[in-house]
């Protein structure tokens, strides 16, 4: 009881993050049917060098690249760019052409959205001329203030001030188009509203590994020059955005790797595809994991008190393995997150407190038995010595008496 009471006062988030991330990594049952539809058009240093321009490029470049993409009739297009207002008449004309192509794409049933960012003054919307095309905040949550505080992206921001973020908006729009079903925050399990941020968050289970199985990628300059196979963008979800190795803010840590960062463009695709499958996690109340920890610890303590330490090790490891497997199955099959750390630490401490105590008791008992055995040996030796002496002392008088009787 003291162990459980002590452990329940602390979250041990770093340990739980390790268990959570491993469940995400080995969640082989959760897949998305639209993962293969994603294509990332990467704006990077190689494209800068090829075009002789710098991010975010002129509207003439974007217009030409967009025309090449639209020839293949993609399913959806998202821009994750910090578009700037046009500074010349030529750029204004190219912006109008760019916008006209997108309006025509939307009129033909295509899905389009601009992902906007935020700064210290609030949302950074696209230029006024592009706003009516549609835009939504495309923020990626990084764990710096809660849970493990290790800068790993485990949550999705679903809406802010009642407005859907781009990831949920895209998942909902794609679901309605491909499945004739809508997806809203209320349809997602385990979401929680943060009053201070005025936003709704959801812990995610991810539909693919962005480190070892990333989304298809093509550099922007290859799209601009048409250097890609025919039908490359056919029925694809095209995400266009920056991936500069020199810019750390273009990359992020995920549960799949605490050291190797992946681009935010991969993370955008990951969030959209996972939300398309309603891949949020429902957290089981922590009090339940504490109750499980208490019951298992008491049962383990009772078992260890009646068996030898070696068998105690086997039983403890077996219970831990069963609990770990159960927590994993809850996550992968039912989308339920059981806070496993308290159970793990309770069983671990229970073993390392009780087994040494049990070993000491057994040693004391063994020592007492050995002492008793040694004492019995001494008594037996004394008895044997006594009998030997008595036998010798009795032999002489008896012999003399026999001799006297004979004579």
Short mmCIF file of C-alpha atoms in Angstrom, two decimals:
data_model
loop_
_atom_site.label_atom_id
_atom_site.label_comp_id
_atom_site.label_asym_id
_atom_site.label_seq_id
_atom_site.Cartn_x
_atom_site.Cartn_y
_atom_site.Cartn_z
CA UNK A 1 0.00 0.00 0.00
CA UNK A 2 2.85 2.36 0.84
CA UNK A 3 4.52 1.63 -2.50
CA UNK A 4 1.33 2.29 -4.49
CA UNK A 5 0.58 5.43 -2.50
CA UNK A 6 4.08 6.74 -3.11
CA UNK A 7 4.12 5.92 -6.83
CA UNK A 8 0.68 7.42 -7.46
CA UNK A 9 2.01 10.83 -6.44
CA UNK A 10 4.29 10.93 -9.49
CA UNK A 11 3.61 10.42 -13.20
CA UNK A 12 7.07 9.16 -14.26
CA UNK A 13 6.27 10.57 -17.70
CA UNK A 14 9.66 9.81 -19.26
CA UNK A 15 9.24 6.11 -18.50
CA UNK A 16 5.64 6.08 -19.71
CA UNK A 17 6.71 7.89 -22.91
CA UNK A 18 9.10 4.99 -23.59
CA UNK A 19 6.25 2.45 -23.24
CA UNK A 20 3.85 4.65 -25.26
CA UNK A 21 6.32 5.19 -28.13
CA UNK A 22 7.05 1.47 -28.40
CA UNK A 23 3.34 0.72 -28.63
CA UNK A 24 3.06 3.28 -31.45
CA UNK A 25 6.09 1.86 -33.28
CA UNK A 26 4.88 -1.76 -33.11
CA UNK A 27 1.20 -0.98 -33.75
CA UNK A 28 1.12 -3.11 -36.89
CA UNK A 29 -2.68 -3.43 -36.93
CA UNK A 30 -3.31 0.26 -37.56
CA UNK A 31 -2.91 1.15 -41.22
CA UNK A 32 -4.36 3.80 -43.53
CA UNK A 33 -5.72 3.05 -46.96
CA UNK A 34 -4.68 6.49 -48.26
CA UNK A 35 -1.00 6.40 -47.27
CA UNK A 36 0.11 5.47 -50.79
CA UNK A 37 -1.87 8.39 -52.19
CA UNK A 38 0.44 11.00 -50.67
CA UNK A 39 3.19 12.71 -52.63
CA UNK A 40 5.38 15.42 -51.15
CA UNK A 41 6.76 18.12 -53.42
CA UNK A 42 9.85 19.22 -51.55
CA UNK A 43 11.16 22.76 -51.70
CA UNK A 44 14.79 22.47 -50.68
CA UNK A 45 18.29 23.72 -51.33
CA UNK A 46 18.69 21.68 -54.51
CA UNK A 47 15.63 23.41 -55.98
CA UNK A 48 16.97 26.81 -54.88
CA UNK A 49 20.23 26.12 -56.68
CA UNK A 50 18.48 24.84 -59.80
CA UNK A 51 16.02 27.75 -60.05
CA UNK A 52 18.31 30.50 -58.78
CA UNK A 53 15.59 31.61 -56.36
CA UNK A 54 14.97 31.34 -52.65
CA UNK A 55 11.98 30.20 -50.64
CA UNK A 56 9.04 30.64 -51.11
CA UNK A 57 9.67 31.28 -54.87
CA UNK A 58 7.81 33.51 -57.25
CA UNK A 59 4.19 32.96 -58.29
CA UNK A 60 5.35 32.34 -61.85
CA UNK A 61 7.30 29.28 -60.62
CA UNK A 62 4.35 28.03 -58.61
CA UNK A 63 2.00 28.58 -61.53
CA UNK A 64 4.16 26.52 -63.88
CA UNK A 65 4.63 23.73 -61.34
CA UNK A 66 0.91 23.69 -60.56
CA UNK A 67 -0.01 23.33 -64.25
CA UNK A 68 2.24 20.27 -64.51
CA UNK A 69 0.63 18.73 -61.43
CA UNK A 70 -2.91 19.43 -62.60
CA UNK A 71 -2.29 17.64 -65.91
CA UNK A 72 -2.36 14.35 -63.96
CA UNK A 73 -5.65 15.24 -62.20
CA UNK A 74 -4.65 14.83 -58.52
CA UNK A 75 -7.17 14.16 -55.78
CA UNK A 76 -6.08 16.98 -53.46
CA UNK A 77 -3.43 19.69 -53.13
CA UNK A 78 -2.13 21.35 -49.96
CA UNK A 79 0.37 24.17 -49.79
CA UNK A 80 2.39 24.57 -46.58
CA UNK A 81 4.10 27.77 -47.68
CA UNK A 82 4.48 31.24 -46.29
CA UNK A 83 3.09 32.94 -49.40
CA UNK A 84 4.07 36.59 -49.72
CA UNK A 85 2.05 39.41 -51.30
CA UNK A 86 3.12 40.07 -54.91
CA UNK A 87 5.58 42.97 -55.22
CA UNK A 88 5.28 43.65 -58.95
CA UNK A 89 2.65 43.79 -61.66
CA UNK A 90 4.14 40.68 -63.25
CA UNK A 91 3.85 38.81 -59.97
CA UNK A 92 0.28 40.03 -59.52
CA UNK A 93 -0.58 38.70 -62.96
CA UNK A 94 1.05 35.33 -62.13
CA UNK A 95 -0.82 35.18 -58.84
CA UNK A 96 -4.10 35.69 -60.71
CA UNK A 97 -3.21 32.87 -63.11
CA UNK A 98 -2.15 30.65 -60.20
CA UNK A 99 -5.40 31.34 -58.38
CA UNK A 100 -7.46 30.79 -61.54
CA UNK A 101 -5.93 27.31 -62.00
CA UNK A 102 -6.80 26.42 -58.42
CA UNK A 103 -10.38 27.71 -58.70
CA UNK A 104 -10.83 25.56 -61.81
CA UNK A 105 -9.36 22.56 -59.93
CA UNK A 106 -11.82 23.10 -57.08
CA UNK A 107 -14.70 23.51 -59.54
CA UNK A 108 -13.87 20.09 -61.01
CA UNK A 109 -14.17 18.48 -57.58
CA UNK A 110 -10.55 18.75 -56.49
CA UNK A 111 -9.67 19.36 -52.86
CA UNK A 112 -7.46 22.34 -52.09
CA UNK A 113 -6.30 23.99 -48.87
CA UNK A 114 -3.49 26.25 -47.77
CA UNK A 115 -1.85 25.42 -44.45
CA UNK A 116 -1.16 28.56 -42.43
CA UNK A 117 1.22 29.00 -39.51
CA UNK A 118 1.38 31.13 -36.37
CA UNK A 119 3.78 33.64 -34.88
CA UNK A 120 3.82 35.69 -31.68
CA UNK A 121 1.03 37.88 -33.02
CA UNK A 122 -1.29 35.04 -34.01
CA UNK A 123 -2.19 33.25 -37.21
CA UNK A 124 -0.25 34.05 -40.39
CA UNK A 125 -2.89 33.82 -43.14
CA UNK A 126 -2.02 33.77 -46.85
CA UNK A 127 -2.15 37.01 -48.85
CA UNK A 128 -5.58 38.55 -49.24
CA UNK A 129 -5.81 37.44 -52.88
CA UNK A 130 -5.53 33.75 -51.86
CA UNK A 131 -7.74 33.68 -48.78
CA UNK A 132 -10.94 32.78 -50.64
CA UNK A 133 -9.26 29.58 -51.89
CA UNK A 134 -9.47 28.30 -48.32
CA UNK A 135 -6.90 28.03 -45.55
CA UNK A 136 -6.56 26.44 -42.11
CA UNK A 137 -3.96 26.38 -39.39
CA UNK A 138 -1.48 23.55 -39.97
CA UNK A 139 0.30 23.41 -36.63
CA UNK A 140 2.23 20.39 -35.38
CA UNK A 141 2.16 19.85 -31.64
CA UNK A 142 5.51 19.27 -29.93
CA UNK A 143 5.66 17.86 -26.41
CA UNK A 144 7.57 20.59 -24.57
CA UNK A 145 5.23 21.48 -21.72
CA UNK A 146 3.35 18.28 -20.80
CA UNK A 147 3.86 14.53 -20.64
CA UNK A 148 7.53 13.64 -21.32
CA UNK A 149 8.63 17.18 -22.31
CA UNK A 150 11.06 15.71 -24.83
CA UNK A 151 10.07 17.65 -27.99
CA UNK A 152 8.51 14.54 -29.58
CA UNK A 153 5.29 14.96 -31.56
CA UNK A 154 2.66 12.61 -30.11
CA UNK A 155 -0.50 14.73 -30.24
CA UNK A 156 -2.50 16.29 -33.03
CA UNK A 157 -4.13 19.69 -32.73
CA UNK A 158 -7.66 19.08 -33.98
CA UNK A 159 -9.25 22.50 -33.75
CA UNK A 160 -8.40 25.96 -32.49
CA UNK A 161 -11.09 28.38 -31.36
CA UNK A 162 -13.70 26.06 -32.83
CA UNK A 163 -12.09 25.97 -36.29
CA UNK A 164 -10.76 22.68 -37.66
CA UNK A 165 -7.03 22.52 -38.28
CA UNK A 166 -5.88 21.58 -41.76
CA UNK A 167 -5.19 17.97 -40.73
CA UNK A 168 -8.72 17.34 -39.46
CA UNK A 169 -10.26 19.39 -42.28
CA UNK A 170 -8.40 17.28 -44.86
CA UNK A 171 -9.25 13.99 -43.12
CA UNK A 172 -12.91 15.00 -42.98
CA UNK A 173 -13.03 16.20 -46.61
CA UNK A 174 -11.25 13.09 -47.91
CA UNK A 175 -13.53 10.83 -45.86
CA UNK A 176 -16.64 12.49 -47.27
CA UNK A 177 -15.31 12.20 -50.82
CA UNK A 178 -13.94 8.64 -50.61
CA UNK A 179 -16.27 7.07 -48.03
CA UNK A 180 -19.27 9.40 -47.92
CA UNK A 181 -18.65 9.77 -44.17
CA UNK A 182 -17.73 12.86 -42.19
CA UNK A 183 -15.18 13.07 -39.38
CA UNK A 184 -15.53 15.58 -36.56
CA UNK A 185 -13.83 16.04 -33.20
CA UNK A 186 -16.79 14.34 -31.54
CA UNK A 187 -16.16 11.22 -33.65
CA UNK A 188 -12.60 10.86 -32.36
CA UNK A 189 -11.98 8.97 -29.08
CA UNK A 190 -9.86 10.42 -26.30
CA UNK A 191 -9.80 14.06 -27.42
CA UNK A 192 -9.45 16.74 -24.78
CA UNK A 193 -10.06 20.48 -24.78
CA UNK A 194 -7.42 22.81 -23.33
CA UNK A 195 -9.02 26.01 -22.12
CA UNK A 196 -5.78 28.00 -21.96
CA UNK A 197 -4.92 27.21 -25.58
CA UNK A 198 -8.60 27.24 -26.67
CA UNK A 199 -7.79 24.13 -28.64
CA UNK A 200 -8.70 20.45 -28.78
CA UNK A 201 -5.93 17.85 -28.80
CA UNK A 202 -5.77 14.12 -29.39
CA UNK A 203 -3.04 11.58 -28.71
CA UNK A 204 -2.28 9.77 -31.94
CA UNK A 205 -1.60 6.26 -33.14
CA UNK A 206 0.26 6.57 -36.40
CA UNK A 207 -0.60 4.71 -39.59
CA UNK A 208 2.93 4.43 -41.01
CA UNK A 209 6.57 4.84 -40.03
CA UNK A 210 7.88 8.15 -41.49
CA UNK A 211 11.49 7.13 -40.77
CA UNK A 212 11.63 3.72 -42.46
CA UNK A 213 8.56 3.93 -44.72
CA UNK A 214 8.20 7.59 -45.73
CA UNK A 215 5.80 9.10 -48.22
CA UNK A 216 6.94 9.42 -51.85
CA UNK A 217 8.90 12.62 -52.43
CA UNK A 218 9.88 14.65 -55.48
CA UNK A 219 11.89 17.92 -55.58
CA UNK A 220 10.04 21.05 -56.66
CA UNK A 221 12.34 21.76 -59.61
CA UNK A 222 11.57 18.35 -61.12
CA UNK A 223 7.85 19.15 -61.00
CA UNK A 224 8.51 22.56 -62.51
CA UNK A 225 10.42 21.05 -65.44
CA UNK A 226 7.98 18.15 -65.87
CA UNK A 227 10.68 15.62 -65.01
CA UNK A 228 8.41 12.90 -63.64
CA UNK A 229 6.52 9.90 -65.11
CA UNK A 230 3.11 10.34 -66.71
CA UNK A 231 0.34 9.82 -64.16
CA UNK A 232 2.71 10.39 -61.23
CA UNK A 233 0.17 12.69 -59.53
CA UNK A 234 -2.94 10.83 -60.71
CA UNK A 235 -5.48 10.68 -57.83
CA UNK A 236 -2.74 11.68 -55.40
CA UNK A 237 -2.80 13.93 -52.35
CA UNK A 238 -0.07 16.43 -53.13
CA UNK A 239 1.62 18.26 -50.25
CA UNK A 240 3.91 21.13 -51.21
CA UNK A 241 6.26 22.60 -48.64
CA UNK A 242 9.82 23.26 -47.41
CA UNK A 243 12.40 20.66 -46.38
CA UNK A 244 15.64 22.55 -45.79
CA UNK A 245 18.29 20.51 -43.99
CA UNK A 246 19.78 23.74 -42.69
CA UNK A 247 16.49 24.79 -41.08
CA UNK A 248 15.83 22.80 -37.92
CA UNK A 249 12.24 24.05 -37.74
CA UNK A 250 11.43 22.07 -40.91
CA UNK A 251 12.05 18.82 -39.01
CA UNK A 252 10.60 17.13 -35.96
CA UNK A 253 11.06 14.19 -33.60
CA UNK A 254 8.47 11.41 -33.64
CA UNK A 255 7.85 8.27 -31.54
CA UNK A 256 9.59 6.30 -34.30
CA UNK A 257 12.93 7.87 -33.51
CA UNK A 258 14.13 9.99 -30.61
CA UNK A 259 17.30 10.92 -32.50
CA UNK A 260 16.58 10.97 -36.23
CA UNK A 261 14.21 13.77 -37.12
CA UNK A 262 11.72 13.58 -39.97
CA UNK A 263 10.46 16.48 -42.02
CA UNK A 264 7.28 18.24 -41.00
CA UNK A 265 5.94 17.48 -44.46
CA UNK A 266 6.09 13.76 -43.62
CA UNK A 267 4.37 14.52 -40.32
CA UNK A 268 1.58 16.44 -42.09
CA UNK A 269 0.94 13.41 -44.28
CA UNK A 270 1.09 11.14 -41.24
CA UNK A 271 -1.46 13.18 -39.30
CA UNK A 272 -3.91 13.44 -42.19
CA UNK A 273 -3.74 9.71 -42.99
CA UNK A 274 -4.08 8.74 -39.32
CA UNK A 275 -7.02 11.06 -38.68
CA UNK A 276 -8.64 9.68 -41.83
CA UNK A 277 -8.74 6.35 -39.94
CA UNK A 278 -9.88 8.08 -36.71
CA UNK A 279 -6.56 7.16 -35.14
CA UNK A 280 -6.74 8.91 -31.79
CA UNK A 281 -6.17 7.15 -28.48
CA UNK A 282 -8.55 6.86 -25.53
CA UNK A 283 -6.67 7.08 -22.24
CA UNK A 284 -7.84 4.71 -19.52
CA UNK A 285 -8.16 6.58 -16.18
CA UNK A 286 -4.94 6.45 -14.17
CA UNK A 287 -6.85 5.33 -11.07
CA UNK A 288 -7.59 2.06 -12.84
CA UNK A 289 -3.90 1.39 -13.50
CA UNK A 290 -3.23 2.14 -9.81
CA UNK A 291 -5.90 -0.38 -8.77
CA UNK A 292 -4.41 -2.99 -11.10
CA UNK A 293 -0.96 -2.25 -9.67
CA UNK A 294 -2.27 -2.67 -6.11
CA UNK A 295 -4.02 -5.98 -6.80
CA UNK A 296 -1.06 -7.45 -8.68
CA UNK A 297 1.44 -6.26 -6.06
CA UNK A 298 -0.55 -7.82 -3.22
CA UNK A 299 -0.88 -11.08 -5.15
CA UNK A 300 2.82 -11.07 -5.97
CA UNK A 301 3.75 -10.31 -2.36
CA UNK A 302 1.61 -13.21 -1.14
CA UNK A 303 3.18 -15.57 -3.68
CA UNK A 304 6.76 -14.51 -2.97
CA UNK A 305 6.23 -14.93 0.77
CA UNK A 306 5.51 -18.63 0.27
CA UNK A 307 8.07 -19.63 -2.36
CA UNK A 308 11.83 -19.47 -2.82
CA UNK A 309 13.48 -16.41 -4.44
CA UNK A 310 14.31 -18.18 -7.72
CA UNK A 311 10.69 -19.02 -8.36
CA UNK A 312 9.83 -15.48 -7.25
CA UNK A 313 11.95 -14.09 -10.10
CA UNK A 314 10.17 -16.32 -12.63
CA UNK A 315 6.71 -15.36 -11.34
CA UNK A 316 7.57 -11.63 -11.32
CA UNK A 317 8.91 -11.67 -14.88
CA UNK A 318 5.89 -13.67 -16.05
CA UNK A 319 3.45 -11.20 -14.49
CA UNK A 320 5.33 -8.26 -16.02
CA UNK A 321 5.32 -9.90 -19.46
CA UNK A 322 1.58 -10.64 -19.27
CA UNK A 323 0.82 -7.06 -18.18
CA UNK A 324 2.98 -5.61 -20.94
CA UNK A 325 1.31 -7.80 -23.55
CA UNK A 326 -2.13 -6.87 -22.22
CA UNK A 327 -1.35 -3.15 -22.39
CA UNK A 328 -0.02 -3.58 -25.93
CA UNK A 329 -3.16 -5.44 -27.07
CA UNK A 330 -5.39 -2.79 -25.49
CA UNK A 331 -3.53 -0.18 -27.53
CA UNK A 332 -3.37 -1.97 -30.87
CA UNK A 333 -6.75 -3.72 -30.88
CA UNK A 334 -9.00 -1.30 -28.98
CA UNK A 335 -7.10 2.00 -29.15
CA UNK A 336 -6.94 2.19 -25.35
CA UNK A 337 -3.91 3.58 -23.52
CA UNK A 338 -3.28 1.95 -20.15
CA UNK A 339 -0.78 3.93 -18.06
CA UNK A 340 1.67 1.09 -17.56
CA UNK A 341 4.47 2.75 -15.58
CA UNK A 342 2.78 2.51 -12.17
CA UNK A 343 2.11 -1.20 -12.73
CA UNK A 344 5.68 -1.82 -13.86
CA UNK A 345 7.30 0.08 -10.98
CA UNK A 346 4.96 -1.42 -8.38
CA UNK A 347 5.80 -4.98 -9.40
CA UNK A 348 9.49 -4.13 -9.76
CA UNK A 349 9.72 -2.54 -6.29
CA UNK A 350 7.55 -5.24 -4.75
CA UNK A 351 9.98 -7.87 -6.00
CA UNK A 352 13.13 -6.03 -4.96
CA UNK A 353 11.77 -5.36 -1.49
CA UNK A 354 10.16 -8.71 -0.76
CA UNK A 355 12.63 -11.10 -2.38
CA UNK A 356 15.64 -9.88 -0.38
CA UNK A 357 13.48 -9.99 2.75
CA UNK A 358 12.41 -13.50 1.84
CA UNK A 359 16.04 -14.46 1.21
CA UNK A 360 17.07 -13.09 4.63
CA UNK A 361 14.31 -15.06 6.35
CA UNK A 362 15.34 -18.23 4.52
CA UNK A 363 18.99 -17.61 5.44
CA UNK A 364 18.06 -17.16 9.08
CA UNK A 365 16.02 -20.36 9.01
CA UNK A 366 18.83 -22.22 7.26
CA UNK A 367 21.35 -20.88 9.79
CA UNK A 368 19.14 -21.95 12.68
CA UNK A 369 18.77 -25.42 11.18
CA UNK A 370 22.52 -25.67 10.67
CA UNK A 371 23.14 -24.56 14.26
CA UNK A 372 20.64 -27.09 15.51
CA UNK A 373 22.20 -29.81 13.36
CA UNK A 374 25.65 -28.95 14.68
CA UNK A 375 24.37 -29.08 18.24
CA UNK A 376 22.79 -32.48 17.64
CA UNK A 377 26.07 -33.72 16.19
CA UNK A 378 27.88 -32.58 19.33
CA UNK A 379 25.31 -34.30 21.55
CA UNK A 380 25.64 -37.48 19.49
CA UNK A 381 29.42 -37.33 19.81
CA UNK A 382 29.16 -36.85 23.55
CA UNK A 383 26.81 -39.81 23.77
CA UNK A 384 29.16 -41.96 21.75
CA UNK A 385 32.11 -40.91 23.89
CA UNK A 386 30.15 -41.63 27.05
CA UNK A 387 29.14 -45.06 25.87
CA UNK A 388 32.69 -45.82 24.78
CA UNK A 389 34.09 -44.81 28.17
CA UNK A 390 31.41 -46.67 30.04
CA UNK A 391 32.00 -49.74 27.94
CA UNK A 392 35.73 -49.63 28.68
CA UNK A 393 35.25 -49.01 32.39
CA UNK A 394 32.75 -51.85 32.72
CA UNK A 395 34.85 -54.39 30.84
CA UNK A 396 37.68 -54.50 33.44
CA UNK A 397 35.59 -55.27 36.57
CA UNK A 398 33.47 -57.77 34.72
CA UNK A 399 36.58 -59.58 33.45
CA UNK A 400 38.05 -59.72 36.94
CA UNK A 401 34.82 -61.12 38.29
CA UNK A 402 34.75 -63.80 35.62
CA UNK A 403 38.36 -64.79 36.42
CA UNK A 404 37.62 -64.88 40.13
CA UNK A 405 34.60 -67.09 39.53
CA UNK A 406 36.63 -69.50 37.42
CA UNK A 407 39.18 -69.98 40.17
#
